């Protein structure tokens, strides 16, 4: 027999919005912080498993921020999507230095074809913490978009994350 939850013991999150208020993040030790980050990443990973739809733009941004939060060097990747925008997979494609990563359109096109993707969301981090896209970011995004259009793969967004926030190219009209 499967264990069941007793409805009277379950408090819906909407009714108990303050249940995490008691967690004082600044007082957590390093091990507790890592455990909390791991739990949050696991939760967001569950939402971005193959076959699942992206829940919301904020969910996707949070997932990328957590994915790259502890990375000290620049990392460039993509979330590959099918024709209904369900997640096929996500991959870190290029690893760089503190200030840049070399990105090759040929590799991104190859990976999109390998995963049979119909669309993708590009992402990378700025280890400096400042998420404002550089001219190089804007240029490579255009090159990638143009290259991927040749094989009928749409670039839905490019999200740049840093410790000071994130920037979505789609919100800036850069895609």
mmCIF file with all atom_site columns, C-alpha atoms in Angstrom:
data_model
loop_
_atom_site.group_PDB
_atom_site.id
_atom_site.type_symbol
_atom_site.label_atom_id
_atom_site.label_alt_id
_atom_site.label_comp_id
_atom_site.label_asym_id
_atom_site.label_entity_id
_atom_site.label_seq_id
_atom_site.pdbx_PDB_ins_code
_atom_site.Cartn_x
_atom_site.Cartn_y
_atom_site.Cartn_z
_atom_site.occupancy
_atom_site.B_iso_or_equiv
_atom_site.pdbx_formal_charge
_atom_site.auth_seq_id
_atom_site.auth_comp_id
_atom_site.auth_asym_id
_atom_site.auth_atom_id
_atom_site.pdbx_PDB_model_num
ATOM 1   C CA . UNK A 1 1   ? 0.000  0.000  0.000   1.00 0.00 ? 1   UNK A CA 1
ATOM 2   C CA . UNK A 1 2   ? 1.317  3.438  -0.949  1.00 0.00 ? 2   UNK A CA 1
ATOM 3   C CA . UNK A 1 3   ? 1.674  6.000  1.833   1.00 0.00 ? 3   UNK A CA 1
ATOM 4   C CA . UNK A 1 4   ? -0.689 8.937  1.436   1.00 0.00 ? 4   UNK A CA 1
ATOM 5   C CA . UNK A 1 5   ? -0.676 12.460 2.726   1.00 0.00 ? 5   UNK A CA 1
ATOM 6   C CA . UNK A 1 6   ? -3.455 13.372 5.095   1.00 0.00 ? 6   UNK A CA 1
ATOM 7   C CA . UNK A 1 7   ? -5.145 16.451 3.683   1.00 0.00 ? 7   UNK A CA 1
ATOM 8   C CA . UNK A 1 8   ? -5.544 18.074 7.091   1.00 0.00 ? 8   UNK A CA 1
ATOM 9   C CA . UNK A 1 9   ? -1.750 18.126 7.552   1.00 0.00 ? 9   UNK A CA 1
ATOM 10  C CA . UNK A 1 10  ? -1.060 19.791 4.220   1.00 0.00 ? 10  UNK A CA 1
ATOM 11  C CA . UNK A 1 11  ? -1.001 23.589 4.125   1.00 0.00 ? 11  UNK A CA 1
ATOM 12  C CA . UNK A 1 12  ? -1.135 24.982 0.583   1.00 0.00 ? 12  UNK A CA 1
ATOM 13  C CA . UNK A 1 13  ? 1.753  27.312 -0.211  1.00 0.00 ? 13  UNK A CA 1
ATOM 14  C CA . UNK A 1 14  ? -0.655 30.132 -1.052  1.00 0.00 ? 14  UNK A CA 1
ATOM 15  C CA . UNK A 1 15  ? -1.982 30.023 2.519   1.00 0.00 ? 15  UNK A CA 1
ATOM 16  C CA . UNK A 1 16  ? 1.464  29.754 4.077   1.00 0.00 ? 16  UNK A CA 1
ATOM 17  C CA . UNK A 1 17  ? 3.580  32.228 2.122   1.00 0.00 ? 17  UNK A CA 1
ATOM 18  C CA . UNK A 1 18  ? 5.777  32.971 5.139   1.00 0.00 ? 18  UNK A CA 1
ATOM 19  C CA . UNK A 1 19  ? 6.901  29.439 5.886   1.00 0.00 ? 19  UNK A CA 1
ATOM 20  C CA . UNK A 1 20  ? 10.409 30.157 4.579   1.00 0.00 ? 20  UNK A CA 1
ATOM 21  C CA . UNK A 1 21  ? 10.720 33.514 6.338   1.00 0.00 ? 21  UNK A CA 1
ATOM 22  C CA . UNK A 1 22  ? 12.323 31.822 9.338   1.00 0.00 ? 22  UNK A CA 1
ATOM 23  C CA . UNK A 1 23  ? 15.302 30.736 7.238   1.00 0.00 ? 23  UNK A CA 1
ATOM 24  C CA . UNK A 1 24  ? 17.939 33.387 7.804   1.00 0.00 ? 24  UNK A CA 1
ATOM 25  C CA . UNK A 1 25  ? 20.121 32.967 4.748   1.00 0.00 ? 25  UNK A CA 1
ATOM 26  C CA . UNK A 1 26  ? 22.965 35.089 6.082   1.00 0.00 ? 26  UNK A CA 1
ATOM 27  C CA . UNK A 1 27  ? 23.324 32.770 9.080   1.00 0.00 ? 27  UNK A CA 1
ATOM 28  C CA . UNK A 1 28  ? 23.663 29.571 7.044   1.00 0.00 ? 28  UNK A CA 1
ATOM 29  C CA . UNK A 1 29  ? 27.117 28.016 7.097   1.00 0.00 ? 29  UNK A CA 1
ATOM 30  C CA . UNK A 1 30  ? 28.878 27.045 3.856   1.00 0.00 ? 30  UNK A CA 1
ATOM 31  C CA . UNK A 1 31  ? 27.596 23.450 3.929   1.00 0.00 ? 31  UNK A CA 1
ATOM 32  C CA . UNK A 1 32  ? 24.006 24.584 4.495   1.00 0.00 ? 32  UNK A CA 1
ATOM 33  C CA . UNK A 1 33  ? 24.286 27.148 1.690   1.00 0.00 ? 33  UNK A CA 1
ATOM 34  C CA . UNK A 1 34  ? 25.570 24.511 -0.730  1.00 0.00 ? 34  UNK A CA 1
ATOM 35  C CA . UNK A 1 35  ? 22.748 22.160 0.302   1.00 0.00 ? 35  UNK A CA 1
ATOM 36  C CA . UNK A 1 36  ? 20.161 24.904 -0.245  1.00 0.00 ? 36  UNK A CA 1
ATOM 37  C CA . UNK A 1 37  ? 21.581 25.765 -3.668  1.00 0.00 ? 37  UNK A CA 1
ATOM 38  C CA . UNK A 1 38  ? 21.634 22.065 -4.587  1.00 0.00 ? 38  UNK A CA 1
ATOM 39  C CA . UNK A 1 39  ? 17.969 21.697 -3.581  1.00 0.00 ? 39  UNK A CA 1
ATOM 40  C CA . UNK A 1 40  ? 16.939 24.767 -5.586  1.00 0.00 ? 40  UNK A CA 1
ATOM 41  C CA . UNK A 1 41  ? 18.909 23.562 -8.607  1.00 0.00 ? 41  UNK A CA 1
ATOM 42  C CA . UNK A 1 42  ? 17.327 20.112 -8.311  1.00 0.00 ? 42  UNK A CA 1
ATOM 43  C CA . UNK A 1 43  ? 13.855 21.672 -8.218  1.00 0.00 ? 43  UNK A CA 1
ATOM 44  C CA . UNK A 1 44  ? 14.545 23.843 -11.256 1.00 0.00 ? 44  UNK A CA 1
ATOM 45  C CA . UNK A 1 45  ? 16.175 20.903 -13.053 1.00 0.00 ? 45  UNK A CA 1
ATOM 46  C CA . UNK A 1 46  ? 12.986 18.897 -12.517 1.00 0.00 ? 46  UNK A CA 1
ATOM 47  C CA . UNK A 1 47  ? 11.086 21.716 -14.208 1.00 0.00 ? 47  UNK A CA 1
ATOM 48  C CA . UNK A 1 48  ? 13.524 21.659 -17.142 1.00 0.00 ? 48  UNK A CA 1
ATOM 49  C CA . UNK A 1 49  ? 13.675 17.910 -17.720 1.00 0.00 ? 49  UNK A CA 1
ATOM 50  C CA . UNK A 1 50  ? 13.383 16.551 -21.239 1.00 0.00 ? 50  UNK A CA 1
ATOM 51  C CA . UNK A 1 51  ? 9.787  16.666 -22.411 1.00 0.00 ? 51  UNK A CA 1
ATOM 52  C CA . UNK A 1 52  ? 8.706  19.431 -20.040 1.00 0.00 ? 52  UNK A CA 1
ATOM 53  C CA . UNK A 1 53  ? 7.604  22.852 -21.204 1.00 0.00 ? 53  UNK A CA 1
ATOM 54  C CA . UNK A 1 54  ? 9.380  25.872 -19.864 1.00 0.00 ? 54  UNK A CA 1
ATOM 55  C CA . UNK A 1 55  ? 7.143  27.083 -17.045 1.00 0.00 ? 55  UNK A CA 1
ATOM 56  C CA . UNK A 1 56  ? 7.896  30.775 -17.407 1.00 0.00 ? 56  UNK A CA 1
ATOM 57  C CA . UNK A 1 57  ? 10.647 33.160 -18.488 1.00 0.00 ? 57  UNK A CA 1
ATOM 58  C CA . UNK A 1 58  ? 11.461 33.786 -14.814 1.00 0.00 ? 58  UNK A CA 1
ATOM 59  C CA . UNK A 1 59  ? 11.780 30.047 -14.188 1.00 0.00 ? 59  UNK A CA 1
ATOM 60  C CA . UNK A 1 60  ? 14.202 29.760 -17.086 1.00 0.00 ? 60  UNK A CA 1
ATOM 61  C CA . UNK A 1 61  ? 16.246 32.728 -15.879 1.00 0.00 ? 61  UNK A CA 1
ATOM 62  C CA . UNK A 1 62  ? 16.395 31.337 -12.338 1.00 0.00 ? 62  UNK A CA 1
ATOM 63  C CA . UNK A 1 63  ? 17.463 27.950 -13.678 1.00 0.00 ? 63  UNK A CA 1
ATOM 64  C CA . UNK A 1 64  ? 20.295 29.505 -15.688 1.00 0.00 ? 64  UNK A CA 1
ATOM 65  C CA . UNK A 1 65  ? 21.360 31.704 -12.757 1.00 0.00 ? 65  UNK A CA 1
ATOM 66  C CA . UNK A 1 66  ? 21.564 28.689 -10.453 1.00 0.00 ? 66  UNK A CA 1
ATOM 67  C CA . UNK A 1 67  ? 23.289 26.604 -13.106 1.00 0.00 ? 67  UNK A CA 1
ATOM 68  C CA . UNK A 1 68  ? 26.046 29.208 -13.467 1.00 0.00 ? 68  UNK A CA 1
ATOM 69  C CA . UNK A 1 69  ? 26.031 30.758 -9.987  1.00 0.00 ? 69  UNK A CA 1
ATOM 70  C CA . UNK A 1 70  ? 29.250 29.209 -8.749  1.00 0.00 ? 70  UNK A CA 1
ATOM 71  C CA . UNK A 1 71  ? 31.134 29.345 -12.056 1.00 0.00 ? 71  UNK A CA 1
ATOM 72  C CA . UNK A 1 72  ? 34.237 31.533 -11.920 1.00 0.00 ? 72  UNK A CA 1
ATOM 73  C CA . UNK A 1 73  ? 34.905 31.670 -15.675 1.00 0.00 ? 73  UNK A CA 1
ATOM 74  C CA . UNK A 1 74  ? 32.616 32.528 -18.560 1.00 0.00 ? 74  UNK A CA 1
ATOM 75  C CA . UNK A 1 75  ? 30.397 29.672 -19.757 1.00 0.00 ? 75  UNK A CA 1
ATOM 76  C CA . UNK A 1 76  ? 28.184 29.741 -22.862 1.00 0.00 ? 76  UNK A CA 1
ATOM 77  C CA . UNK A 1 77  ? 25.395 27.229 -23.375 1.00 0.00 ? 77  UNK A CA 1
ATOM 78  C CA . UNK A 1 78  ? 21.974 26.496 -24.787 1.00 0.00 ? 78  UNK A CA 1
ATOM 79  C CA . UNK A 1 79  ? 18.646 24.982 -23.828 1.00 0.00 ? 79  UNK A CA 1
ATOM 80  C CA . UNK A 1 80  ? 17.514 22.916 -26.817 1.00 0.00 ? 80  UNK A CA 1
ATOM 81  C CA . UNK A 1 81  ? 13.752 22.793 -27.470 1.00 0.00 ? 81  UNK A CA 1
ATOM 82  C CA . UNK A 1 82  ? 11.441 20.796 -29.717 1.00 0.00 ? 82  UNK A CA 1
ATOM 83  C CA . UNK A 1 83  ? 8.788  22.327 -31.987 1.00 0.00 ? 83  UNK A CA 1
ATOM 84  C CA . UNK A 1 84  ? 6.383  22.728 -29.039 1.00 0.00 ? 84  UNK A CA 1
ATOM 85  C CA . UNK A 1 85  ? 9.117  24.341 -26.930 1.00 0.00 ? 85  UNK A CA 1
ATOM 86  C CA . UNK A 1 86  ? 9.502  21.314 -24.681 1.00 0.00 ? 86  UNK A CA 1
ATOM 87  C CA . UNK A 1 87  ? 13.008 20.908 -23.290 1.00 0.00 ? 87  UNK A CA 1
ATOM 88  C CA . UNK A 1 88  ? 15.147 18.357 -25.106 1.00 0.00 ? 88  UNK A CA 1
ATOM 89  C CA . UNK A 1 89  ? 18.237 19.092 -22.997 1.00 0.00 ? 89  UNK A CA 1
ATOM 90  C CA . UNK A 1 90  ? 20.540 21.862 -21.869 1.00 0.00 ? 90  UNK A CA 1
ATOM 91  C CA . UNK A 1 91  ? 24.294 21.959 -22.394 1.00 0.00 ? 91  UNK A CA 1
ATOM 92  C CA . UNK A 1 92  ? 27.231 24.130 -21.508 1.00 0.00 ? 92  UNK A CA 1
ATOM 93  C CA . UNK A 1 93  ? 28.916 24.371 -24.909 1.00 0.00 ? 93  UNK A CA 1
ATOM 94  C CA . UNK A 1 94  ? 31.926 26.653 -24.419 1.00 0.00 ? 94  UNK A CA 1
ATOM 95  C CA . UNK A 1 95  ? 34.160 27.478 -21.462 1.00 0.00 ? 95  UNK A CA 1
ATOM 96  C CA . UNK A 1 96  ? 36.293 30.599 -21.338 1.00 0.00 ? 96  UNK A CA 1
ATOM 97  C CA . UNK A 1 97  ? 38.329 32.884 -19.138 1.00 0.00 ? 97  UNK A CA 1
ATOM 98  C CA . UNK A 1 98  ? 37.274 35.498 -16.615 1.00 0.00 ? 98  UNK A CA 1
ATOM 99  C CA . UNK A 1 99  ? 36.325 37.903 -19.370 1.00 0.00 ? 99  UNK A CA 1
ATOM 100 C CA . UNK A 1 100 ? 35.352 35.922 -22.460 1.00 0.00 ? 100 UNK A CA 1
ATOM 101 C CA . UNK A 1 101 ? 34.546 32.592 -24.069 1.00 0.00 ? 101 UNK A CA 1
ATOM 102 C CA . UNK A 1 102 ? 35.150 31.722 -27.706 1.00 0.00 ? 102 UNK A CA 1
ATOM 103 C CA . UNK A 1 103 ? 31.841 30.721 -29.303 1.00 0.00 ? 103 UNK A CA 1
ATOM 104 C CA . UNK A 1 104 ? 31.742 28.890 -32.626 1.00 0.00 ? 104 UNK A CA 1
ATOM 105 C CA . UNK A 1 105 ? 28.464 28.949 -34.614 1.00 0.00 ? 105 UNK A CA 1
ATOM 106 C CA . UNK A 1 106 ? 29.403 25.680 -36.329 1.00 0.00 ? 106 UNK A CA 1
ATOM 107 C CA . UNK A 1 107 ? 29.394 23.838 -32.973 1.00 0.00 ? 107 UNK A CA 1
ATOM 108 C CA . UNK A 1 108 ? 26.044 25.328 -31.934 1.00 0.00 ? 108 UNK A CA 1
ATOM 109 C CA . UNK A 1 109 ? 24.532 24.331 -35.303 1.00 0.00 ? 109 UNK A CA 1
ATOM 110 C CA . UNK A 1 110 ? 25.967 20.800 -34.944 1.00 0.00 ? 110 UNK A CA 1
ATOM 111 C CA . UNK A 1 111 ? 24.501 20.425 -31.453 1.00 0.00 ? 111 UNK A CA 1
ATOM 112 C CA . UNK A 1 112 ? 21.106 21.756 -32.563 1.00 0.00 ? 112 UNK A CA 1
ATOM 113 C CA . UNK A 1 113 ? 21.072 19.197 -35.379 1.00 0.00 ? 113 UNK A CA 1
ATOM 114 C CA . UNK A 1 114 ? 22.286 16.393 -33.113 1.00 0.00 ? 114 UNK A CA 1
ATOM 115 C CA . UNK A 1 115 ? 19.432 17.091 -30.680 1.00 0.00 ? 115 UNK A CA 1
ATOM 116 C CA . UNK A 1 116 ? 16.936 17.641 -33.524 1.00 0.00 ? 116 UNK A CA 1
ATOM 117 C CA . UNK A 1 117 ? 16.045 20.986 -31.954 1.00 0.00 ? 117 UNK A CA 1
ATOM 118 C CA . UNK A 1 118 ? 13.470 23.316 -33.474 1.00 0.00 ? 118 UNK A CA 1
ATOM 119 C CA . UNK A 1 119 ? 14.378 26.212 -31.194 1.00 0.00 ? 119 UNK A CA 1
ATOM 120 C CA . UNK A 1 120 ? 16.825 27.124 -28.473 1.00 0.00 ? 120 UNK A CA 1
ATOM 121 C CA . UNK A 1 121 ? 17.594 29.603 -25.753 1.00 0.00 ? 121 UNK A CA 1
ATOM 122 C CA . UNK A 1 122 ? 21.196 30.743 -25.550 1.00 0.00 ? 122 UNK A CA 1
ATOM 123 C CA . UNK A 1 123 ? 22.748 31.646 -22.225 1.00 0.00 ? 123 UNK A CA 1
ATOM 124 C CA . UNK A 1 124 ? 26.024 32.692 -20.697 1.00 0.00 ? 124 UNK A CA 1
ATOM 125 C CA . UNK A 1 125 ? 27.369 34.285 -17.556 1.00 0.00 ? 125 UNK A CA 1
ATOM 126 C CA . UNK A 1 126 ? 29.458 37.342 -16.861 1.00 0.00 ? 126 UNK A CA 1
ATOM 127 C CA . UNK A 1 127 ? 31.801 36.454 -13.986 1.00 0.00 ? 127 UNK A CA 1
ATOM 128 C CA . UNK A 1 128 ? 32.280 40.184 -13.353 1.00 0.00 ? 128 UNK A CA 1
ATOM 129 C CA . UNK A 1 129 ? 28.720 40.152 -12.031 1.00 0.00 ? 129 UNK A CA 1
ATOM 130 C CA . UNK A 1 130 ? 27.462 42.861 -14.393 1.00 0.00 ? 130 UNK A CA 1
ATOM 131 C CA . UNK A 1 131 ? 24.992 41.235 -16.833 1.00 0.00 ? 131 UNK A CA 1
ATOM 132 C CA . UNK A 1 132 ? 24.844 44.002 -19.436 1.00 0.00 ? 132 UNK A CA 1
ATOM 133 C CA . UNK A 1 133 ? 25.471 42.440 -22.903 1.00 0.00 ? 133 UNK A CA 1
ATOM 134 C CA . UNK A 1 134 ? 28.661 43.556 -24.614 1.00 0.00 ? 134 UNK A CA 1
ATOM 135 C CA . UNK A 1 135 ? 28.907 44.415 -28.308 1.00 0.00 ? 135 UNK A CA 1
ATOM 136 C CA . UNK A 1 136 ? 30.639 41.045 -28.759 1.00 0.00 ? 136 UNK A CA 1
ATOM 137 C CA . UNK A 1 137 ? 27.625 39.334 -27.111 1.00 0.00 ? 137 UNK A CA 1
ATOM 138 C CA . UNK A 1 138 ? 25.240 41.126 -29.474 1.00 0.00 ? 138 UNK A CA 1
ATOM 139 C CA . UNK A 1 139 ? 27.413 40.290 -32.498 1.00 0.00 ? 139 UNK A CA 1
ATOM 140 C CA . UNK A 1 140 ? 27.751 36.560 -31.721 1.00 0.00 ? 140 UNK A CA 1
ATOM 141 C CA . UNK A 1 141 ? 24.028 36.304 -31.014 1.00 0.00 ? 141 UNK A CA 1
ATOM 142 C CA . UNK A 1 142 ? 23.277 37.725 -34.464 1.00 0.00 ? 142 UNK A CA 1
ATOM 143 C CA . UNK A 1 143 ? 25.780 35.332 -36.078 1.00 0.00 ? 143 UNK A CA 1
ATOM 144 C CA . UNK A 1 144 ? 24.253 32.384 -34.221 1.00 0.00 ? 144 UNK A CA 1
ATOM 145 C CA . UNK A 1 145 ? 20.720 33.442 -35.116 1.00 0.00 ? 145 UNK A CA 1
ATOM 146 C CA . UNK A 1 146 ? 21.661 33.800 -38.795 1.00 0.00 ? 146 UNK A CA 1
ATOM 147 C CA . UNK A 1 147 ? 23.489 30.441 -38.816 1.00 0.00 ? 147 UNK A CA 1
ATOM 148 C CA . UNK A 1 148 ? 20.662 28.597 -37.080 1.00 0.00 ? 148 UNK A CA 1
ATOM 149 C CA . UNK A 1 149 ? 18.027 30.109 -39.393 1.00 0.00 ? 149 UNK A CA 1
ATOM 150 C CA . UNK A 1 150 ? 19.724 28.253 -42.267 1.00 0.00 ? 150 UNK A CA 1
ATOM 151 C CA . UNK A 1 151 ? 18.641 24.966 -40.656 1.00 0.00 ? 151 UNK A CA 1
ATOM 152 C CA . UNK A 1 152 ? 15.228 26.253 -39.479 1.00 0.00 ? 152 UNK A CA 1
ATOM 153 C CA . UNK A 1 153 ? 16.141 26.523 -35.799 1.00 0.00 ? 153 UNK A CA 1
ATOM 154 C CA . UNK A 1 154 ? 14.783 29.592 -34.016 1.00 0.00 ? 154 UNK A CA 1
ATOM 155 C CA . UNK A 1 155 ? 16.732 31.455 -31.342 1.00 0.00 ? 155 UNK A CA 1
ATOM 156 C CA . UNK A 1 156 ? 14.049 32.429 -28.819 1.00 0.00 ? 156 UNK A CA 1
ATOM 157 C CA . UNK A 1 157 ? 16.297 34.330 -26.431 1.00 0.00 ? 157 UNK A CA 1
ATOM 158 C CA . UNK A 1 158 ? 19.806 34.878 -25.145 1.00 0.00 ? 158 UNK A CA 1
ATOM 159 C CA . UNK A 1 159 ? 20.040 35.357 -21.400 1.00 0.00 ? 159 UNK A CA 1
ATOM 160 C CA . UNK A 1 160 ? 23.122 36.858 -19.757 1.00 0.00 ? 160 UNK A CA 1
ATOM 161 C CA . UNK A 1 161 ? 23.426 36.304 -16.017 1.00 0.00 ? 161 UNK A CA 1
ATOM 162 C CA . UNK A 1 162 ? 25.640 37.860 -13.381 1.00 0.00 ? 162 UNK A CA 1
ATOM 163 C CA . UNK A 1 163 ? 25.556 38.318 -9.632  1.00 0.00 ? 163 UNK A CA 1
ATOM 164 C CA . UNK A 1 164 ? 23.880 41.706 -10.164 1.00 0.00 ? 164 UNK A CA 1
ATOM 165 C CA . UNK A 1 165 ? 20.966 40.258 -12.146 1.00 0.00 ? 165 UNK A CA 1
ATOM 166 C CA . UNK A 1 166 ? 20.248 39.073 -15.650 1.00 0.00 ? 166 UNK A CA 1
ATOM 167 C CA . UNK A 1 167 ? 19.396 40.469 -19.062 1.00 0.00 ? 167 UNK A CA 1
ATOM 168 C CA . UNK A 1 168 ? 17.195 38.803 -21.683 1.00 0.00 ? 168 UNK A CA 1
ATOM 169 C CA . UNK A 1 169 ? 17.929 39.868 -25.256 1.00 0.00 ? 169 UNK A CA 1
ATOM 170 C CA . UNK A 1 170 ? 14.252 39.356 -26.150 1.00 0.00 ? 170 UNK A CA 1
ATOM 171 C CA . UNK A 1 171 ? 13.207 42.013 -23.632 1.00 0.00 ? 171 UNK A CA 1
ATOM 172 C CA . UNK A 1 172 ? 15.690 44.476 -25.129 1.00 0.00 ? 172 UNK A CA 1
ATOM 173 C CA . UNK A 1 173 ? 14.618 43.829 -28.724 1.00 0.00 ? 173 UNK A CA 1
ATOM 174 C CA . UNK A 1 174 ? 18.032 42.337 -29.497 1.00 0.00 ? 174 UNK A CA 1
ATOM 175 C CA . UNK A 1 175 ? 16.639 39.052 -30.880 1.00 0.00 ? 175 UNK A CA 1
#
